[in-house]
XYZ file of C-alpha atoms in Angstrom:
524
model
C 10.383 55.467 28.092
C 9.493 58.027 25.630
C 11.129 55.932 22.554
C 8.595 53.335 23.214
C 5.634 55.014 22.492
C 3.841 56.671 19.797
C 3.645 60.199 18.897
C 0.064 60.960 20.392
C 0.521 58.891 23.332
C 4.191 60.397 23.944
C 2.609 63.694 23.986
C 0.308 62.734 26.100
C 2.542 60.734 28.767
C 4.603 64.107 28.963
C 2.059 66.631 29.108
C -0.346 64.933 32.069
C 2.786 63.979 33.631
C 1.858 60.142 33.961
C 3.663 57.118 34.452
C 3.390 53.485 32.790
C 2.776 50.342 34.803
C 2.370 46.970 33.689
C -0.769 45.533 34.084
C -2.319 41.816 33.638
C -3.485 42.219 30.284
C -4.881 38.657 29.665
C -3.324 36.940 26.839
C -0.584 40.179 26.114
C 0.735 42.735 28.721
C -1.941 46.279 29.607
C -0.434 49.448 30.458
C -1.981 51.222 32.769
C -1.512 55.308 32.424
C -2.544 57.271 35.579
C -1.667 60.946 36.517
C 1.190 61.440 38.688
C 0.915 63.648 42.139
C 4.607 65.039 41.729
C 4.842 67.943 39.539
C 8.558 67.882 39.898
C 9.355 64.111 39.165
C 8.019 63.627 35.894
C 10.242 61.026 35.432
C 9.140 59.234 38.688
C 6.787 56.370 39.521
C 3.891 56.576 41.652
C 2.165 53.363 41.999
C -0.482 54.215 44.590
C -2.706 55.830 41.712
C -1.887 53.050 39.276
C -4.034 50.434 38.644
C -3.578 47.703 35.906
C -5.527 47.108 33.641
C -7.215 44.131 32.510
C -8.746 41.861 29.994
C -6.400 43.379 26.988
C -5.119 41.014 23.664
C -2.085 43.860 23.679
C -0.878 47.068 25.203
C -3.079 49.539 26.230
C -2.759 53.108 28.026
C -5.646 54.231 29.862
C -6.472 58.277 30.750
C -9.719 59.562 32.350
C -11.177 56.348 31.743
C -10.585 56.685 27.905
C -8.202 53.239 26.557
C -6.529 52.748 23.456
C -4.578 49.615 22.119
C -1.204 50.373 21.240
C 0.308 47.167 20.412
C -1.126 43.757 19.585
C 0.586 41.140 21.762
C 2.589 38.478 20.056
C 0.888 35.609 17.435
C 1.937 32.863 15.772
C 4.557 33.409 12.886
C 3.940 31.679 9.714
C 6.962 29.286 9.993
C 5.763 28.470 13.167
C 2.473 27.305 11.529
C 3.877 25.739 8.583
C 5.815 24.131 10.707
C 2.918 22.574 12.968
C 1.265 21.835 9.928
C 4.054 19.306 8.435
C 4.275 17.852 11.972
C 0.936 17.142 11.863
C 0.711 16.148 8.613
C 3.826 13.899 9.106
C 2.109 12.405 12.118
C -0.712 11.264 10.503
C 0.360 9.304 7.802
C 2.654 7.772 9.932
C -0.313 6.811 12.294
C -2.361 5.531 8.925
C 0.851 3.779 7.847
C 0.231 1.619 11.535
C -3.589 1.543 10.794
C -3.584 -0.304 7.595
C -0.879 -2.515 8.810
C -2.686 -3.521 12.016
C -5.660 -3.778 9.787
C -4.884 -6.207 7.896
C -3.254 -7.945 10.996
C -6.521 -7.975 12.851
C -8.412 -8.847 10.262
C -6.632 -11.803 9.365
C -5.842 -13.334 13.259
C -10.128 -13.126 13.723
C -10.237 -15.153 10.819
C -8.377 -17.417 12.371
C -9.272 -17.293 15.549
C -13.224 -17.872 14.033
C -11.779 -21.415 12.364
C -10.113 -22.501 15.937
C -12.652 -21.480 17.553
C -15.107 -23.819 15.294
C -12.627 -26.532 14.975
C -13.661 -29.720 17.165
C -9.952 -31.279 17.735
C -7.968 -27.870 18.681
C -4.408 -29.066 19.588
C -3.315 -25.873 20.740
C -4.440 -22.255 22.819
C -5.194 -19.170 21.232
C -1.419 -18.311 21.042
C -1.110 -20.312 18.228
C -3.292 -19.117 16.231
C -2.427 -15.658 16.455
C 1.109 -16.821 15.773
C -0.305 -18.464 12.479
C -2.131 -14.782 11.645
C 0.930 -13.211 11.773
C 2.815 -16.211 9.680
C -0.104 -15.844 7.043
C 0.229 -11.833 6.892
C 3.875 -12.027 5.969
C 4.063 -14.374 3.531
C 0.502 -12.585 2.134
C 3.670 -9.657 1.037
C 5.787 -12.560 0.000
C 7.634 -13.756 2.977
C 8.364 -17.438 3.916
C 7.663 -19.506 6.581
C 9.902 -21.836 8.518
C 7.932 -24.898 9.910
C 9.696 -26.450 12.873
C 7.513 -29.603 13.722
C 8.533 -32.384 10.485
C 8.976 -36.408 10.890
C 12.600 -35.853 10.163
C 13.227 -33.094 12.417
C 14.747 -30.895 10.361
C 13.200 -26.782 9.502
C 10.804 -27.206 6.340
C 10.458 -23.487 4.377
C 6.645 -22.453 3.215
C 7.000 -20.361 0.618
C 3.843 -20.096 -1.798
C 2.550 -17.246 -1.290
C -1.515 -16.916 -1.272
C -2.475 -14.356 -4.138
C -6.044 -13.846 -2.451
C -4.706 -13.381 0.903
C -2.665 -10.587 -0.363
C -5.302 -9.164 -1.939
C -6.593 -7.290 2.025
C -3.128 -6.262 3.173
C -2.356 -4.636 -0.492
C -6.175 -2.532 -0.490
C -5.419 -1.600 3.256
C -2.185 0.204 1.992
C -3.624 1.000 -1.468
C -6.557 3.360 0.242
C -4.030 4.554 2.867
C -1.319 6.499 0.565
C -4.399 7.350 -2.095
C -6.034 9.619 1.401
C -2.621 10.555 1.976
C -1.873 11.885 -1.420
C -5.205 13.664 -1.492
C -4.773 15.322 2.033
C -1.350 16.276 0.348
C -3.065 18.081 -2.714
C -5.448 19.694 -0.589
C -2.412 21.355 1.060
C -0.662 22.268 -2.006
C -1.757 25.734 -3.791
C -4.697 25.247 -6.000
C -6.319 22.983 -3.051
C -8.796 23.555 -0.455
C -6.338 25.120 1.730
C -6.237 28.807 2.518
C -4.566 30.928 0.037
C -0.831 31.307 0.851
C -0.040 28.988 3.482
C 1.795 26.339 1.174
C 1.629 22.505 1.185
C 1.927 21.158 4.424
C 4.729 18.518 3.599
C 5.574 17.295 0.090
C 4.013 13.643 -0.811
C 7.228 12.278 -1.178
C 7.910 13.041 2.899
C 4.359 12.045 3.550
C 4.560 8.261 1.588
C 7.608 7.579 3.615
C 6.037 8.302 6.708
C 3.390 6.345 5.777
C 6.047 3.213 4.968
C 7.644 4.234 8.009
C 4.582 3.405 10.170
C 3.581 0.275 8.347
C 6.937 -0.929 8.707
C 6.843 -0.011 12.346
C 3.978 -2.494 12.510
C 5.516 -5.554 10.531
C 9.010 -5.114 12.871
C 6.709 -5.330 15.946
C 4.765 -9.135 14.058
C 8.009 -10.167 13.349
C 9.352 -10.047 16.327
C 6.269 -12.020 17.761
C 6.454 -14.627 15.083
C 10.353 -15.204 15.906
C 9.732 -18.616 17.740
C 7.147 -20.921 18.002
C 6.368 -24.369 15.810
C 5.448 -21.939 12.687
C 8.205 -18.591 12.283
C 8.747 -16.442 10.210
C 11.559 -16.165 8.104
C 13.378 -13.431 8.849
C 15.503 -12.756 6.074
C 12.588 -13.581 3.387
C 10.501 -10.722 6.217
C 13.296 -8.254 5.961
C 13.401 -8.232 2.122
C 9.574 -8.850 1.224
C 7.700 -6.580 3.428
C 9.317 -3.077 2.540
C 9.688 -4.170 -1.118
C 6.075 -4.880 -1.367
C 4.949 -1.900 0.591
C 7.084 0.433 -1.569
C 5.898 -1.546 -4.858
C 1.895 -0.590 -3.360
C 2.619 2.950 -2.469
C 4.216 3.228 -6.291
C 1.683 1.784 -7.618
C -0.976 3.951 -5.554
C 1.282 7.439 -6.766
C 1.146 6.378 -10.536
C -2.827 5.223 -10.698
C -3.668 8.973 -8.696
C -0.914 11.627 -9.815
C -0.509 9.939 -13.346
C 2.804 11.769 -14.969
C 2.821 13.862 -11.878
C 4.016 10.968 -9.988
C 7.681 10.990 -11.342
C 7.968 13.939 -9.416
C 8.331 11.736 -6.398
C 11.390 10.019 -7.579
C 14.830 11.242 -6.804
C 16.596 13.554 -8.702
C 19.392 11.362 -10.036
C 16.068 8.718 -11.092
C 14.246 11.921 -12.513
C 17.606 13.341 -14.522
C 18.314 9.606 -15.802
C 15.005 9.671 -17.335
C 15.335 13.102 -18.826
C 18.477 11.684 -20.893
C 16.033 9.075 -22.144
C 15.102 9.944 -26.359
C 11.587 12.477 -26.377
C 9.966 9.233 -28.373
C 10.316 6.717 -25.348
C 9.463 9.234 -23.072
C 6.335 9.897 -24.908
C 5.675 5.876 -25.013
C 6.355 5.891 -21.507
C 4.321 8.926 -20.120
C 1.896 9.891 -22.898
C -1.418 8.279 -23.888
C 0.045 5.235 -25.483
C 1.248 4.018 -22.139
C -2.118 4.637 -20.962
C -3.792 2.148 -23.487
C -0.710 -0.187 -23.087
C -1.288 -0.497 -19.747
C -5.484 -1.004 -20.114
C -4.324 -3.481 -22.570
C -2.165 -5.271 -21.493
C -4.413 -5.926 -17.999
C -6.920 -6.727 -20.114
C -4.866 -9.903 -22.003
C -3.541 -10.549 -17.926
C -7.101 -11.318 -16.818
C -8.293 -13.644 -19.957
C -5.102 -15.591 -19.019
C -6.467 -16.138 -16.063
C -9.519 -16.690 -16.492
C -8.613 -19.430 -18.791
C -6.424 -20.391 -16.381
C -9.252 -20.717 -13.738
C -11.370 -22.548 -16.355
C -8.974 -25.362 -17.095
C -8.029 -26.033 -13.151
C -12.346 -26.775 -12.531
C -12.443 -28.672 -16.142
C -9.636 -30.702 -14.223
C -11.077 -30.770 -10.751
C -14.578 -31.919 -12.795
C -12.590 -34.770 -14.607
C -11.263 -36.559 -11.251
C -14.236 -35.843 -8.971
C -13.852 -38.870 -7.408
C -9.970 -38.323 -6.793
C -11.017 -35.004 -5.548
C -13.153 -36.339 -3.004
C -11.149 -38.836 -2.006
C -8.285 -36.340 -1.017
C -11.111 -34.561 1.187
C -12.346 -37.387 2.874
C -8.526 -38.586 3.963
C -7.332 -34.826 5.426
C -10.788 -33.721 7.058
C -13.090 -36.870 8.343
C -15.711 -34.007 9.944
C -17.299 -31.377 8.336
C -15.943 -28.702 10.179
C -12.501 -29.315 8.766
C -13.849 -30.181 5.508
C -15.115 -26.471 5.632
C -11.545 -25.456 6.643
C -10.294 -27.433 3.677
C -12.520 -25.921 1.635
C -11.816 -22.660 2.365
C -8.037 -23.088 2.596
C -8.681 -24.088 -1.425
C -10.792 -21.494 -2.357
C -7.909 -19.264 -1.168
C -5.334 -20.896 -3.333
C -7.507 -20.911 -6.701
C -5.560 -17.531 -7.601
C -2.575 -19.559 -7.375
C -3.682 -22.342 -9.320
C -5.522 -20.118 -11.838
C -1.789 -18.953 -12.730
C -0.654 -22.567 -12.576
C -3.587 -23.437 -15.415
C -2.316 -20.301 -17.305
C 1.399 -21.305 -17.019
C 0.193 -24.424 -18.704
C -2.215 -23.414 -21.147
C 0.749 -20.843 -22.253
C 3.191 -24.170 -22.993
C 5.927 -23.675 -20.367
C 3.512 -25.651 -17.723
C 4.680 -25.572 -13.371
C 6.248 -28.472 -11.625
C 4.981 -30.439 -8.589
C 7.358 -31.394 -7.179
C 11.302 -31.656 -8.176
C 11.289 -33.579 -11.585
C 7.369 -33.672 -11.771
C 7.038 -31.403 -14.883
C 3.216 -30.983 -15.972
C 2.651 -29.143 -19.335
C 0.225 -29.571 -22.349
C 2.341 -31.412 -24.573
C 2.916 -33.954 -21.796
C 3.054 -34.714 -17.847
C 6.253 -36.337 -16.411
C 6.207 -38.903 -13.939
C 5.961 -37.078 -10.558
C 6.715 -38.574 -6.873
C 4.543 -39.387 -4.009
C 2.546 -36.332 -3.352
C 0.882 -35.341 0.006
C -2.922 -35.821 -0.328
C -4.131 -32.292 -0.689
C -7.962 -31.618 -3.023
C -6.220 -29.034 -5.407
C -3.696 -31.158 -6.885
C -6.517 -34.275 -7.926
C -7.125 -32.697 -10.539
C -3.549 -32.576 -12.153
C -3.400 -35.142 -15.446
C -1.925 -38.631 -15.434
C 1.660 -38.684 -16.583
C 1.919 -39.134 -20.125
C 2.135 -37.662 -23.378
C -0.045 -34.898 -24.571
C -3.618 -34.956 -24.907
C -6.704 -33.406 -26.397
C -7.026 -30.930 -23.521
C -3.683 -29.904 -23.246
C -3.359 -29.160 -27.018
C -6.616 -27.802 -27.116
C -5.736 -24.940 -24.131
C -2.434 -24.474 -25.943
C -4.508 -22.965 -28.611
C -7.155 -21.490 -26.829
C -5.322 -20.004 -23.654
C -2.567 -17.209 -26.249
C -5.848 -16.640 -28.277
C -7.997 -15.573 -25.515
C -4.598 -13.277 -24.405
C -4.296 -11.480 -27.816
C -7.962 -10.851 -28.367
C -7.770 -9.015 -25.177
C -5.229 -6.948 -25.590
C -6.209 -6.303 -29.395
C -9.390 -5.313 -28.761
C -8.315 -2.630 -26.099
C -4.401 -1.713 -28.490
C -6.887 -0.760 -31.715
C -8.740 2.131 -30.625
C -10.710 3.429 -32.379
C -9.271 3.231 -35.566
C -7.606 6.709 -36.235
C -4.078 6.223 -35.291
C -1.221 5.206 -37.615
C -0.752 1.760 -37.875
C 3.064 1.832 -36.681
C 0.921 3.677 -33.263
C -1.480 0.840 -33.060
C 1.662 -1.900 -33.528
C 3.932 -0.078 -30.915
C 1.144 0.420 -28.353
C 0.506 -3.356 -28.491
C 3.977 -4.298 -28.619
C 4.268 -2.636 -25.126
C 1.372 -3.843 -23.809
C 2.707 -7.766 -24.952
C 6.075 -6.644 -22.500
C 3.936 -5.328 -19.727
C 1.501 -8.674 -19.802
C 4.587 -10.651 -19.647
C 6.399 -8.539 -17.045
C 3.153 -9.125 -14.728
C 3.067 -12.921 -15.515
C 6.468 -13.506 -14.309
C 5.711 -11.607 -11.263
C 2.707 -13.912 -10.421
C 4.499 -16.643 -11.234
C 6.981 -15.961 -9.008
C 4.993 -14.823 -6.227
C 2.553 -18.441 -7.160
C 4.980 -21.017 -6.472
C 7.718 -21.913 -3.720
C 8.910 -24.623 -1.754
C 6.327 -26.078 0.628
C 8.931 -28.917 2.605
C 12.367 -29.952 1.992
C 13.684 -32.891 -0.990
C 10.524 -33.460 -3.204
C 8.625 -30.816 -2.034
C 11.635 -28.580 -2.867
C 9.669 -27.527 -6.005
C 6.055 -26.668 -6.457
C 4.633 -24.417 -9.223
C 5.808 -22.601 -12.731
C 9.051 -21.561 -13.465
C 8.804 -16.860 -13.764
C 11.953 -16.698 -16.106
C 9.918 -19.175 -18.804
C 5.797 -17.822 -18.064
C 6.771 -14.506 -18.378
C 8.290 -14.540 -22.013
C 6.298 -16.616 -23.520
C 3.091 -14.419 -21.918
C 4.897 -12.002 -23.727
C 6.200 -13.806 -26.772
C 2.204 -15.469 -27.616
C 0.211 -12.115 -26.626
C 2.657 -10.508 -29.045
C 2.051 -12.960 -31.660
C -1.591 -13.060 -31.594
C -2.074 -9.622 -30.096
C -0.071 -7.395 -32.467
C -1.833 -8.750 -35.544
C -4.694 -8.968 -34.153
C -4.664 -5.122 -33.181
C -3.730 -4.151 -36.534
C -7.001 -6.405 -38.303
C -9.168 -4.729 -36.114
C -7.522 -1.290 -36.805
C -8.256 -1.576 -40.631
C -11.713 -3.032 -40.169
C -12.848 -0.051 -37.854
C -11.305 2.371 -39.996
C -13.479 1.086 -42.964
C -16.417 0.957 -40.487
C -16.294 4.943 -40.239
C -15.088 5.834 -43.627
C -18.539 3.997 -44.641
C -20.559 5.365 -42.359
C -19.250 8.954 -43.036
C -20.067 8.281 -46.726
C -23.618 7.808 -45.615
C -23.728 3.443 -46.667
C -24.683 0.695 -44.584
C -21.092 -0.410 -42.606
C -19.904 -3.718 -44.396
C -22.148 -3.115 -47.848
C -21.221 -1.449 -51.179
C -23.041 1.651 -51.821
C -24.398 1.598 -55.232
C -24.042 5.336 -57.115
C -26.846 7.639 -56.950
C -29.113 5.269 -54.816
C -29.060 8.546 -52.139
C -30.051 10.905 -54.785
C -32.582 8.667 -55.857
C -34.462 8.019 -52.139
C -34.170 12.032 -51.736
C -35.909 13.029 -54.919
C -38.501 10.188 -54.236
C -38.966 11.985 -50.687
């Protein structure tokens, strides 16, 4: 007994000849220390003077009503916190992973739900139009429908994908792994956290939980969306989901952590890139990629915007088709509203159609039906739909179409040379490489929208609707190069002799005459 206790209190316990009792010491265990009545049996215990004592955080001996802590009872150990901590941590972002997804779930199957609700004719229950919210989330990430009610019977694939219905799932997920990267770097040393207990988990381990629980979601709507007149398809599911969640959450880690963010990748992706040359490395991670990339989104939205321009100059030139096409699918205004709407949310998709033409390669409509600016093919009986009224009469080329085949790679390079100049004090081989790569990245982003604009929408004719990725996407690149890099490099030079002539105290863009300064300041 003696071996556990300190020197005073050993002393003590030998001396007074008491004994040691546990008590009920609250949280830890009390010792109670009371005199003992046998002088002979010091080693002896006598519990009818013992009482325990109580309310103690530790171990306590108690002697002529003076107490003393001895020991602290037993806390927490640091790896026992850190590892609550990354459970926690881990936890949430899986359960914000499930929020965004059901998010954008919900928010699509009330809108809906609001348009069956309002339509007159419903042909259906409710069931079905949650079953078409789900359809509509999935192929919003890319995925395809299969439609089981056609004349002929047989499964017709959906598989345009609607830009602007994207745009909701894609923020949901955006915002969740940006408050999950910041909760991260509040963890990490330098944060708000208290000095020395470490990151909780590291961001890497937090985005995939974050996947993990949107995922979790999407398996759980795809099940649900496995029969019915309107399914998903599951293979198109399986491969477009997860590749456009992980695209978002890469996207999310490189717009908030910046270079930071290729800490995230695997090692073997992290040592490949250290082999890369220090100059493309630089171009990649320095500054210059920063201006690429602010360049080359600036020559991605002039495209479309011109894009979106020519598809209402065409939609003004056959008004009368145009409302023709309405009056045939929706007799009553609450499906013309429907209609409407169901257009509004395919302009993003038709302002890359109008930029796919404007940029020469043009979209089909249809298998055979090519449409471009130097002419429009025959194309074969179409389904009456208010979007595609205002496509142009087969044909050869006309004014418009050679007039947005100038106008359309113009707009693109202006763009992107206004934003790849600076300000005029980089080299010119600087200026000329920075544009360069933000031509690639404008055409890398065109072929993805492309892609992601077109699809089959039936089977035989309908096999084939929208432009081709492989041809929009190089010549994107190939035209905002063209006009872009020059462009840059004119604007380069003129700023540069903007400053030089305003350090040297003239008007910008006017010869300074000798001794006209000396002249004003001795008239002063």
């Amino acid at each position: 007994m003696s071996s556990q206790l300190p020197c005073s209190h050993l002393y003590l316990a030998q001396h007074q000849r008491c004994v040691r009792l546990p008590g009920n010491g609250g949280r830890g265990r009390a010792w109670s220390w009371r005199k003992s009545g046998n002088d002979a049996g010091r080693n002896s215990r006598d519990t009818a003077d013992a009482c325990p004592v109580r309310g103690g955080k530790g171990r306590y001996w108690q002697h002529d009503g003076v107490s003393q802590l001895t020991e602290r009872g037993t806390t927490l150990s640091s790896h026992g916190r850190t590892a609550a901590r990354r459970s926690s941590a881990i936890g949430t972002a899986t359960v914000s992973g499930a929020t965004a997804a059901g998010l954008g779930l919900g928010a699509l199957a009330v809108a809906v739900l609001l348009l069956w609700i309002a339509s007159p004719y419903p042909d259906s229950g409710p069931s079905r139009a949650l079953h078409l919210a789900a359809g509509l989330w999935f192929m919003a990430h890319g995925g395809g429908l299969v439609r089981a009610a056609t004349l002929s019977g047989a499964p017709a694939p959906l598989g345009v994908t609607p830009l602007l219905l994207a745009a909701l799932p894609l923020w949901l997920l955006h915002r969740a792994a940006r408050d999950t990267l910041a909760a991260a770097a509040d963890g990490a040393p330098g944060g708000r956290q208290a000095p020395g207990t470490g990151p909780a988990a590291a961001p890497r381990t937090l985005l995939g939980a974050l996947l993990a629980g949107y995922l979790l979601v999407a398996a759980g709507a795809l099940l649900y969306t496995s029969t019915g007149r309107l399914s998903a398809a599951p293979l198109s599911a399986l491969l477009a989901v997860p590749g456009t969640a992980a695209a978002t959450l890469a996207f999310t880690a490189w717009h908030t952590l910046g270079a930071d963010a290729a800490s995230l990748l695997p090692d073997r992706v992290r040592g490949a890139l250290a082999k890369l040359p220090p100059a493309v490395r630089t171009a990649l991670a320095g500054p210059r990629s920063a201006t690429a990339r602010t360049a080359a989104g600036a020559a991605i939205l002039a495209l479309l915007a011109a894009g979106t321009a020519l598809t209402l100059l065409g939609l003004a030139l056959h008004a009368g088709r145009f409302g023709t096409d309405l009056a045939r699918l929706a007799p009553d205004w609450a499906g013309r509203g429907t209609l409407l709407l169901l257009c509004l949310t395919l302009l993003p998709n038709a302002a890359v159609w109008g930029a796919a033409y404007g940029l020469g390669p043009g979209f089909t409509v249809g298998v055979g039906g090519a449409v471009g600016p130097l002419g429009t093919a025959p194309r074969p009986e179409l389904p009456p739909f208010p979007l595609l009224s205002g496509l142009p009469d087969p044909g050869p080329g006309s004014w418009p179409g050679w007039l947005a085949l100038a106008v359309v790679p113009a707009a693109a390079g202006a763009a992107l040379a206004r934003c790849a100049a600076g300000d005029g004090h980089r080299t010119w081989q600087r200026t000329a490489g920075t544009a360069a790569l933000a031509a690639g990245l404008c055409g890398l982003a065109m072929a993805v929208l492309a892609g992601l604009a077109g699809g089959p929408v039936g089977r035989g004719t309908l096999a084939s609707f929208g432009p081709s990725w492989w041809l929009t996407g190089p010549a994107a690149a190939g035209w905002t190069a063209l006009t872009g890099v020059p462009g840059a490099l004119a604007l380069r030079a003129w700023r540069r002799r903007t400053a030089r002539r305003a350090a040297e105290g003239g008007p910008p863009g006017r010869t300074r005459r000798p001794g006209l300064l000396f002249r004003r300041r001795s008239a002063d």
